[in-house]
Amino acid sequence: MPEDELSRSSHSNPGKSLVNGIKTNPASNSPKGSFSVPVGPPVYVDLAYIPNHCSGKNTDPEFFRRVRASYYVVSGNDAANGEPSRAVLDALLEGKSQWGDNLQVTLIPTHDTEVTREWYQQTHEKQQELNIMVLASSSTVVMQDESFPACKIEF
């Protein structure tokens, strides 16, 4: 490649980069430093695992506005690191309140934590209003020296 073509190709798009295949402009990033999500319709899925052990770092009300699931799995059992995050659980309520329909949502926590219990008790009326059910497991899976709560989901 001639030098002038190489120079043009490497400088033709200053200040822009690709993040997950989407062009972004660092100067226009949101305050959180993440890239802006392109406008589009919501995505409907049966099951969604809330990213990063339900940490508030990657999940906000926009996630729940755009990713509409029948079931959300909430993991996280590390209060010192803010997992699960109360802010993420509240974001579910905020995001779902903007769906415009009252589809049932089931929240499946993988651990019984103080944060989850407090959130459940303090927002129970709002959960009922939004048709959100929190699934508590009465079943236990035992594997070698370890046991943990389990639930069964049928589609």
mmCIF file with all atom_site columns, C-alpha atoms in Angstrom:
data_model
loop_
_atom_site.group_PDB
_atom_site.id
_atom_site.type_symbol
_atom_site.label_atom_id
_atom_site.label_alt_id
_atom_site.label_comp_id
_atom_site.label_asym_id
_atom_site.label_entity_id
_atom_site.label_seq_id
_atom_site.pdbx_PDB_ins_code
_atom_site.Cartn_x
_atom_site.Cartn_y
_atom_site.Cartn_z
_atom_site.occupancy
_atom_site.B_iso_or_equiv
_atom_site.pdbx_formal_charge
_atom_site.auth_seq_id
_atom_site.auth_comp_id
_atom_site.auth_asym_id
_atom_site.auth_atom_id
_atom_site.pdbx_PDB_model_num
ATOM 1   C CA . MET A 1 1   ? 0.000   0.000   0.000  1.00 0.00 ? 1   MET A CA 1
ATOM 2   C CA . PRO A 1 2   ? 1.459   3.387   -0.932 1.00 0.00 ? 2   PRO A CA 1
ATOM 3   C CA . GLU A 1 3   ? 2.363   5.653   1.957  1.00 0.00 ? 3   GLU A CA 1
ATOM 4   C CA . ASP A 1 4   ? -0.288  8.292   1.147  1.00 0.00 ? 4   ASP A CA 1
ATOM 5   C CA . GLU A 1 5   ? -3.089  5.643   1.128  1.00 0.00 ? 5   GLU A CA 1
ATOM 6   C CA . LEU A 1 6   ? -1.848  4.223   4.433  1.00 0.00 ? 6   LEU A CA 1
ATOM 7   C CA . SER A 1 7   ? -1.803  7.694   5.926  1.00 0.00 ? 7   SER A CA 1
ATOM 8   C CA . ARG A 1 8   ? -5.366  8.458   4.752  1.00 0.00 ? 8   ARG A CA 1
ATOM 9   C CA . SER A 1 9   ? -6.769  5.139   5.986  1.00 0.00 ? 9   SER A CA 1
ATOM 10  C CA . SER A 1 10  ? -5.290  5.488   9.444  1.00 0.00 ? 10  SER A CA 1
ATOM 11  C CA . HIS A 1 11  ? -6.506  9.095   9.873  1.00 0.00 ? 11  HIS A CA 1
ATOM 12  C CA . SER A 1 12  ? -9.805  9.049   7.985  1.00 0.00 ? 12  SER A CA 1
ATOM 13  C CA . ASN A 1 13  ? -11.925 8.615   11.083 1.00 0.00 ? 13  ASN A CA 1
ATOM 14  C CA . PRO A 1 14  ? -10.246 10.363  14.020 1.00 0.00 ? 14  PRO A CA 1
ATOM 15  C CA . GLY A 1 15  ? -11.974 10.183  17.394 1.00 0.00 ? 15  GLY A CA 1
ATOM 16  C CA . LYS A 1 16  ? -14.173 7.231   16.441 1.00 0.00 ? 16  LYS A CA 1
ATOM 17  C CA . SER A 1 17  ? -13.761 3.607   17.354 1.00 0.00 ? 17  SER A CA 1
ATOM 18  C CA . LEU A 1 18  ? -15.658 0.340   17.301 1.00 0.00 ? 18  LEU A CA 1
ATOM 19  C CA . VAL A 1 19  ? -17.134 -1.138  20.458 1.00 0.00 ? 19  VAL A CA 1
ATOM 20  C CA . ASN A 1 20  ? -18.779 -4.512  19.935 1.00 0.00 ? 20  ASN A CA 1
ATOM 21  C CA . GLY A 1 21  ? -19.011 -3.694  16.226 1.00 0.00 ? 21  GLY A CA 1
ATOM 22  C CA . ILE A 1 22  ? -20.804 -0.359  16.817 1.00 0.00 ? 22  ILE A CA 1
ATOM 23  C CA . LYS A 1 23  ? -19.179 2.943   15.909 1.00 0.00 ? 23  LYS A CA 1
ATOM 24  C CA . THR A 1 24  ? -18.791 5.187   18.914 1.00 0.00 ? 24  THR A CA 1
ATOM 25  C CA . ASN A 1 25  ? -17.533 8.690   19.397 1.00 0.00 ? 25  ASN A CA 1
ATOM 26  C CA . PRO A 1 26  ? -15.591 9.034   22.664 1.00 0.00 ? 26  PRO A CA 1
ATOM 27  C CA . ALA A 1 27  ? -16.529 12.721  22.933 1.00 0.00 ? 27  ALA A CA 1
ATOM 28  C CA . SER A 1 28  ? -20.236 11.873  23.090 1.00 0.00 ? 28  SER A CA 1
ATOM 29  C CA . ASN A 1 29  ? -20.104 9.025   25.596 1.00 0.00 ? 29  ASN A CA 1
ATOM 30  C CA . SER A 1 30  ? -22.511 8.937   28.486 1.00 0.00 ? 30  SER A CA 1
ATOM 31  C CA . PRO A 1 31  ? -21.356 9.965   31.963 1.00 0.00 ? 31  PRO A CA 1
ATOM 32  C CA . LYS A 1 32  ? -20.818 6.310   32.871 1.00 0.00 ? 32  LYS A CA 1
ATOM 33  C CA . GLY A 1 33  ? -18.288 6.005   30.048 1.00 0.00 ? 33  GLY A CA 1
ATOM 34  C CA . SER A 1 34  ? -20.259 3.360   28.178 1.00 0.00 ? 34  SER A CA 1
ATOM 35  C CA . PHE A 1 35  ? -21.209 3.593   24.527 1.00 0.00 ? 35  PHE A CA 1
ATOM 36  C CA . SER A 1 36  ? -24.677 4.725   23.538 1.00 0.00 ? 36  SER A CA 1
ATOM 37  C CA . VAL A 1 37  ? -27.127 2.031   22.542 1.00 0.00 ? 37  VAL A CA 1
ATOM 38  C CA . PRO A 1 38  ? -28.597 2.482   19.068 1.00 0.00 ? 38  PRO A CA 1
ATOM 39  C CA . VAL A 1 39  ? -32.316 3.257   19.019 1.00 0.00 ? 39  VAL A CA 1
ATOM 40  C CA . GLY A 1 40  ? -34.394 0.224   18.226 1.00 0.00 ? 40  GLY A CA 1
ATOM 41  C CA . PRO A 1 41  ? -37.207 -2.002  19.373 1.00 0.00 ? 41  PRO A CA 1
ATOM 42  C CA . PRO A 1 42  ? -36.939 -4.034  22.561 1.00 0.00 ? 42  PRO A CA 1
ATOM 43  C CA . VAL A 1 43  ? -35.702 -7.611  22.431 1.00 0.00 ? 43  VAL A CA 1
ATOM 44  C CA . TYR A 1 44  ? -37.967 -10.298 23.896 1.00 0.00 ? 44  TYR A CA 1
ATOM 45  C CA . VAL A 1 45  ? -36.343 -13.427 25.334 1.00 0.00 ? 45  VAL A CA 1
ATOM 46  C CA . ASP A 1 46  ? -37.486 -16.253 27.545 1.00 0.00 ? 46  ASP A CA 1
ATOM 47  C CA . LEU A 1 47  ? -34.560 -16.129 29.955 1.00 0.00 ? 47  LEU A CA 1
ATOM 48  C CA . ALA A 1 48  ? -31.947 -13.465 30.682 1.00 0.00 ? 48  ALA A CA 1
ATOM 49  C CA . TYR A 1 49  ? -29.017 -13.703 33.069 1.00 0.00 ? 49  TYR A CA 1
ATOM 50  C CA . ILE A 1 50  ? -28.333 -10.312 34.616 1.00 0.00 ? 50  ILE A CA 1
ATOM 51  C CA . PRO A 1 51  ? -24.708 -9.514  33.773 1.00 0.00 ? 51  PRO A CA 1
ATOM 52  C CA . ASN A 1 52  ? -21.781 -9.285  36.183 1.00 0.00 ? 52  ASN A CA 1
ATOM 53  C CA . HIS A 1 53  ? -23.373 -11.014 39.190 1.00 0.00 ? 53  HIS A CA 1
ATOM 54  C CA . CYS A 1 54  ? -26.108 -8.358  39.310 1.00 0.00 ? 54  CYS A CA 1
ATOM 55  C CA . SER A 1 55  ? -23.563 -5.604  39.837 1.00 0.00 ? 55  SER A CA 1
ATOM 56  C CA . GLY A 1 56  ? -24.645 -2.044  39.168 1.00 0.00 ? 56  GLY A CA 1
ATOM 57  C CA . LYS A 1 57  ? -21.633 -1.516  36.881 1.00 0.00 ? 57  LYS A CA 1
ATOM 58  C CA . ASN A 1 58  ? -23.261 -2.827  33.703 1.00 0.00 ? 58  ASN A CA 1
ATOM 59  C CA . THR A 1 59  ? -27.003 -2.946  34.240 1.00 0.00 ? 59  THR A CA 1
ATOM 60  C CA . ASP A 1 60  ? -29.351 0.018   34.470 1.00 0.00 ? 60  ASP A CA 1
ATOM 61  C CA . PRO A 1 61  ? -33.035 0.722   33.707 1.00 0.00 ? 61  PRO A CA 1
ATOM 62  C CA . GLU A 1 62  ? -32.215 0.898   29.971 1.00 0.00 ? 62  GLU A CA 1
ATOM 63  C CA . PHE A 1 63  ? -31.137 -2.761  30.071 1.00 0.00 ? 63  PHE A CA 1
ATOM 64  C CA . PHE A 1 64  ? -34.580 -3.735  31.389 1.00 0.00 ? 64  PHE A CA 1
ATOM 65  C CA . ARG A 1 65  ? -36.365 -1.437  28.928 1.00 0.00 ? 65  ARG A CA 1
ATOM 66  C CA . ARG A 1 66  ? -34.581 -3.097  26.027 1.00 0.00 ? 66  ARG A CA 1
ATOM 67  C CA . VAL A 1 67  ? -34.102 -6.716  27.192 1.00 0.00 ? 67  VAL A CA 1
ATOM 68  C CA . ARG A 1 68  ? -37.575 -7.965  28.075 1.00 0.00 ? 68  ARG A CA 1
ATOM 69  C CA . ALA A 1 69  ? -37.481 -11.445 29.554 1.00 0.00 ? 69  ALA A CA 1
ATOM 70  C CA . SER A 1 70  ? -40.030 -13.774 31.062 1.00 0.00 ? 70  SER A CA 1
ATOM 71  C CA . TYR A 1 71  ? -37.347 -14.841 33.544 1.00 0.00 ? 71  TYR A CA 1
ATOM 72  C CA . TYR A 1 72  ? -34.357 -12.898 34.885 1.00 0.00 ? 72  TYR A CA 1
ATOM 73  C CA . VAL A 1 73  ? -31.681 -14.807 36.793 1.00 0.00 ? 73  VAL A CA 1
ATOM 74  C CA . VAL A 1 74  ? -30.035 -12.727 39.530 1.00 0.00 ? 74  VAL A CA 1
ATOM 75  C CA . SER A 1 75  ? -26.803 -14.115 40.878 1.00 0.00 ? 75  SER A CA 1
ATOM 76  C CA . GLY A 1 76  ? -24.427 -12.582 43.359 1.00 0.00 ? 76  GLY A CA 1
ATOM 77  C CA . ASN A 1 77  ? -23.634 -13.352 46.948 1.00 0.00 ? 77  ASN A CA 1
ATOM 78  C CA . ASP A 1 78  ? -20.919 -10.827 47.750 1.00 0.00 ? 78  ASP A CA 1
ATOM 79  C CA . ALA A 1 79  ? -22.266 -7.894  49.766 1.00 0.00 ? 79  ALA A CA 1
ATOM 80  C CA . ALA A 1 80  ? -18.777 -6.362  50.062 1.00 0.00 ? 80  ALA A CA 1
ATOM 81  C CA . ASN A 1 81  ? -18.684 -5.916  46.270 1.00 0.00 ? 81  ASN A CA 1
ATOM 82  C CA . GLY A 1 82  ? -22.318 -4.805  46.009 1.00 0.00 ? 82  GLY A CA 1
ATOM 83  C CA . GLU A 1 83  ? -23.598 -8.093  44.586 1.00 0.00 ? 83  GLU A CA 1
ATOM 84  C CA . PRO A 1 84  ? -26.445 -8.330  44.092 1.00 0.00 ? 84  PRO A CA 1
ATOM 85  C CA . SER A 1 85  ? -26.963 -4.603  43.632 1.00 0.00 ? 85  SER A CA 1
ATOM 86  C CA . ARG A 1 86  ? -30.071 -2.951  45.035 1.00 0.00 ? 86  ARG A CA 1
ATOM 87  C CA . ALA A 1 87  ? -29.756 -0.409  42.206 1.00 0.00 ? 87  ALA A CA 1
ATOM 88  C CA . VAL A 1 88  ? -30.099 -3.195  39.612 1.00 0.00 ? 88  VAL A CA 1
ATOM 89  C CA . LEU A 1 89  ? -33.155 -4.636  41.335 1.00 0.00 ? 89  LEU A CA 1
ATOM 90  C CA . ASP A 1 90  ? -34.684 -1.141  41.422 1.00 0.00 ? 90  ASP A CA 1
ATOM 91  C CA . ALA A 1 91  ? -33.745 -0.703  37.742 1.00 0.00 ? 91  ALA A CA 1
ATOM 92  C CA . LEU A 1 92  ? -35.864 -3.770  36.954 1.00 0.00 ? 92  LEU A CA 1
ATOM 93  C CA . LEU A 1 93  ? -38.880 -2.031  38.482 1.00 0.00 ? 93  LEU A CA 1
ATOM 94  C CA . GLU A 1 94  ? -38.163 1.214   36.628 1.00 0.00 ? 94  GLU A CA 1
ATOM 95  C CA . GLY A 1 95  ? -37.485 -0.470  33.296 1.00 0.00 ? 95  GLY A CA 1
ATOM 96  C CA . LYS A 1 96  ? -40.504 -2.790  33.486 1.00 0.00 ? 96  LYS A CA 1
ATOM 97  C CA . SER A 1 97  ? -42.791 0.113   34.399 1.00 0.00 ? 97  SER A CA 1
ATOM 98  C CA . GLN A 1 98  ? -42.117 1.509   30.903 1.00 0.00 ? 98  GLN A CA 1
ATOM 99  C CA . TRP A 1 99  ? -42.964 -1.639  28.947 1.00 0.00 ? 99  TRP A CA 1
ATOM 100 C CA . GLY A 1 100 ? -46.527 -0.547  28.273 1.00 0.00 ? 100 GLY A CA 1
ATOM 101 C CA . ASP A 1 101 ? -47.866 -4.065  28.745 1.00 0.00 ? 101 ASP A CA 1
ATOM 102 C CA . ASN A 1 102 ? -48.186 -6.190  31.827 1.00 0.00 ? 102 ASN A CA 1
ATOM 103 C CA . LEU A 1 103 ? -46.346 -9.350  30.841 1.00 0.00 ? 103 LEU A CA 1
ATOM 104 C CA . GLN A 1 104 ? -45.458 -11.534 33.804 1.00 0.00 ? 104 GLN A CA 1
ATOM 105 C CA . VAL A 1 105 ? -41.820 -11.528 34.815 1.00 0.00 ? 105 VAL A CA 1
ATOM 106 C CA . THR A 1 106 ? -40.216 -14.005 37.176 1.00 0.00 ? 106 THR A CA 1
ATOM 107 C CA . LEU A 1 107 ? -37.076 -13.004 39.042 1.00 0.00 ? 107 LEU A CA 1
ATOM 108 C CA . ILE A 1 108 ? -34.889 -15.946 40.063 1.00 0.00 ? 108 ILE A CA 1
ATOM 109 C CA . PRO A 1 109 ? -32.252 -15.143 42.687 1.00 0.00 ? 109 PRO A CA 1
ATOM 110 C CA . THR A 1 110 ? -29.490 -17.735 42.916 1.00 0.00 ? 110 THR A CA 1
ATOM 111 C CA . HIS A 1 111 ? -28.728 -16.827 46.533 1.00 0.00 ? 111 HIS A CA 1
ATOM 112 C CA . ASP A 1 112 ? -30.801 -15.747 49.502 1.00 0.00 ? 112 ASP A CA 1
ATOM 113 C CA . THR A 1 113 ? -29.164 -12.445 50.416 1.00 0.00 ? 113 THR A CA 1
ATOM 114 C CA . GLU A 1 114 ? -30.023 -9.597  52.759 1.00 0.00 ? 114 GLU A CA 1
ATOM 115 C CA . VAL A 1 115 ? -30.190 -7.170  49.810 1.00 0.00 ? 115 VAL A CA 1
ATOM 116 C CA . THR A 1 116 ? -32.647 -9.371  47.929 1.00 0.00 ? 116 THR A CA 1
ATOM 117 C CA . ARG A 1 117 ? -34.829 -9.961  50.991 1.00 0.00 ? 117 ARG A CA 1
ATOM 118 C CA . GLU A 1 118 ? -34.976 -6.253  51.886 1.00 0.00 ? 118 GLU A CA 1
ATOM 119 C CA . TRP A 1 119 ? -35.734 -5.289  48.285 1.00 0.00 ? 119 TRP A CA 1
ATOM 120 C CA . TYR A 1 120 ? -38.476 -7.912  48.090 1.00 0.00 ? 120 TYR A CA 1
ATOM 121 C CA . GLN A 1 121 ? -40.136 -6.700  51.289 1.00 0.00 ? 121 GLN A CA 1
ATOM 122 C CA . GLN A 1 122 ? -39.809 -2.979  50.573 1.00 0.00 ? 122 GLN A CA 1
ATOM 123 C CA . THR A 1 123 ? -41.045 -3.141  46.976 1.00 0.00 ? 123 THR A CA 1
ATOM 124 C CA . HIS A 1 124 ? -43.582 -5.968  47.198 1.00 0.00 ? 124 HIS A CA 1
ATOM 125 C CA . GLU A 1 125 ? -46.560 -3.790  46.245 1.00 0.00 ? 125 GLU A CA 1
ATOM 126 C CA . LYS A 1 126 ? -44.721 -2.384  43.208 1.00 0.00 ? 126 LYS A CA 1
ATOM 127 C CA . GLN A 1 127 ? -43.751 -5.917  42.163 1.00 0.00 ? 127 GLN A CA 1
ATOM 128 C CA . GLN A 1 128 ? -47.399 -6.980  42.285 1.00 0.00 ? 128 GLN A CA 1
ATOM 129 C CA . GLU A 1 129 ? -48.474 -3.906  40.326 1.00 0.00 ? 129 GLU A CA 1
ATOM 130 C CA . LEU A 1 130 ? -45.897 -4.690  37.614 1.00 0.00 ? 130 LEU A CA 1
ATOM 131 C CA . ASN A 1 131 ? -46.674 -8.433  37.585 1.00 0.00 ? 131 ASN A CA 1
ATOM 132 C CA . ILE A 1 132 ? -43.206 -9.413  38.855 1.00 0.00 ? 132 ILE A CA 1
ATOM 133 C CA . MET A 1 133 ? -42.896 -12.615 40.823 1.00 0.00 ? 133 MET A CA 1
ATOM 134 C CA . VAL A 1 134 ? -39.796 -13.453 42.836 1.00 0.00 ? 134 VAL A CA 1
ATOM 135 C CA . LEU A 1 135 ? -39.182 -17.183 42.801 1.00 0.00 ? 135 LEU A CA 1
ATOM 136 C CA . ALA A 1 136 ? -38.027 -18.720 46.034 1.00 0.00 ? 136 ALA A CA 1
ATOM 137 C CA . SER A 1 137 ? -36.744 -22.236 45.794 1.00 0.00 ? 137 SER A CA 1
ATOM 138 C CA . SER A 1 138 ? -37.727 -24.985 48.163 1.00 0.00 ? 138 SER A CA 1
ATOM 139 C CA . SER A 1 139 ? -35.665 -27.548 46.278 1.00 0.00 ? 139 SER A CA 1
ATOM 140 C CA . THR A 1 140 ? -32.026 -28.346 46.880 1.00 0.00 ? 140 THR A CA 1
ATOM 141 C CA . VAL A 1 141 ? -29.450 -29.891 44.574 1.00 0.00 ? 141 VAL A CA 1
ATOM 142 C CA . VAL A 1 142 ? -26.733 -31.921 46.291 1.00 0.00 ? 142 VAL A CA 1
ATOM 143 C CA . MET A 1 143 ? -23.507 -32.507 44.372 1.00 0.00 ? 143 MET A CA 1
ATOM 144 C CA . GLN A 1 144 ? -20.631 -34.236 46.132 1.00 0.00 ? 144 GLN A CA 1
ATOM 145 C CA . ASP A 1 145 ? -19.892 -32.067 49.196 1.00 0.00 ? 145 ASP A CA 1
ATOM 146 C CA . GLU A 1 146 ? -21.941 -29.077 48.054 1.00 0.00 ? 146 GLU A CA 1
ATOM 147 C CA . SER A 1 147 ? -25.643 -28.300 48.145 1.00 0.00 ? 147 SER A CA 1
ATOM 148 C CA . PHE A 1 148 ? -27.501 -25.282 46.807 1.00 0.00 ? 148 PHE A CA 1
ATOM 149 C CA . PRO A 1 149 ? -31.056 -24.117 46.080 1.00 0.00 ? 149 PRO A CA 1
ATOM 150 C CA . ALA A 1 150 ? -32.506 -25.048 42.709 1.00 0.00 ? 150 ALA A CA 1
ATOM 151 C CA . CYS A 1 151 ? -35.522 -24.255 40.601 1.00 0.00 ? 151 CYS A CA 1
ATOM 152 C CA . LYS A 1 152 ? -37.013 -25.722 37.465 1.00 0.00 ? 152 LYS A CA 1
ATOM 153 C CA . ILE A 1 153 ? -38.179 -23.564 34.583 1.00 0.00 ? 153 ILE A CA 1
ATOM 154 C CA . GLU A 1 154 ? -40.401 -24.951 31.844 1.00 0.00 ? 154 GLU A CA 1
ATOM 155 C CA . PHE A 1 155 ? -41.043 -23.238 28.522 1.00 0.00 ? 155 PHE A CA 1
#
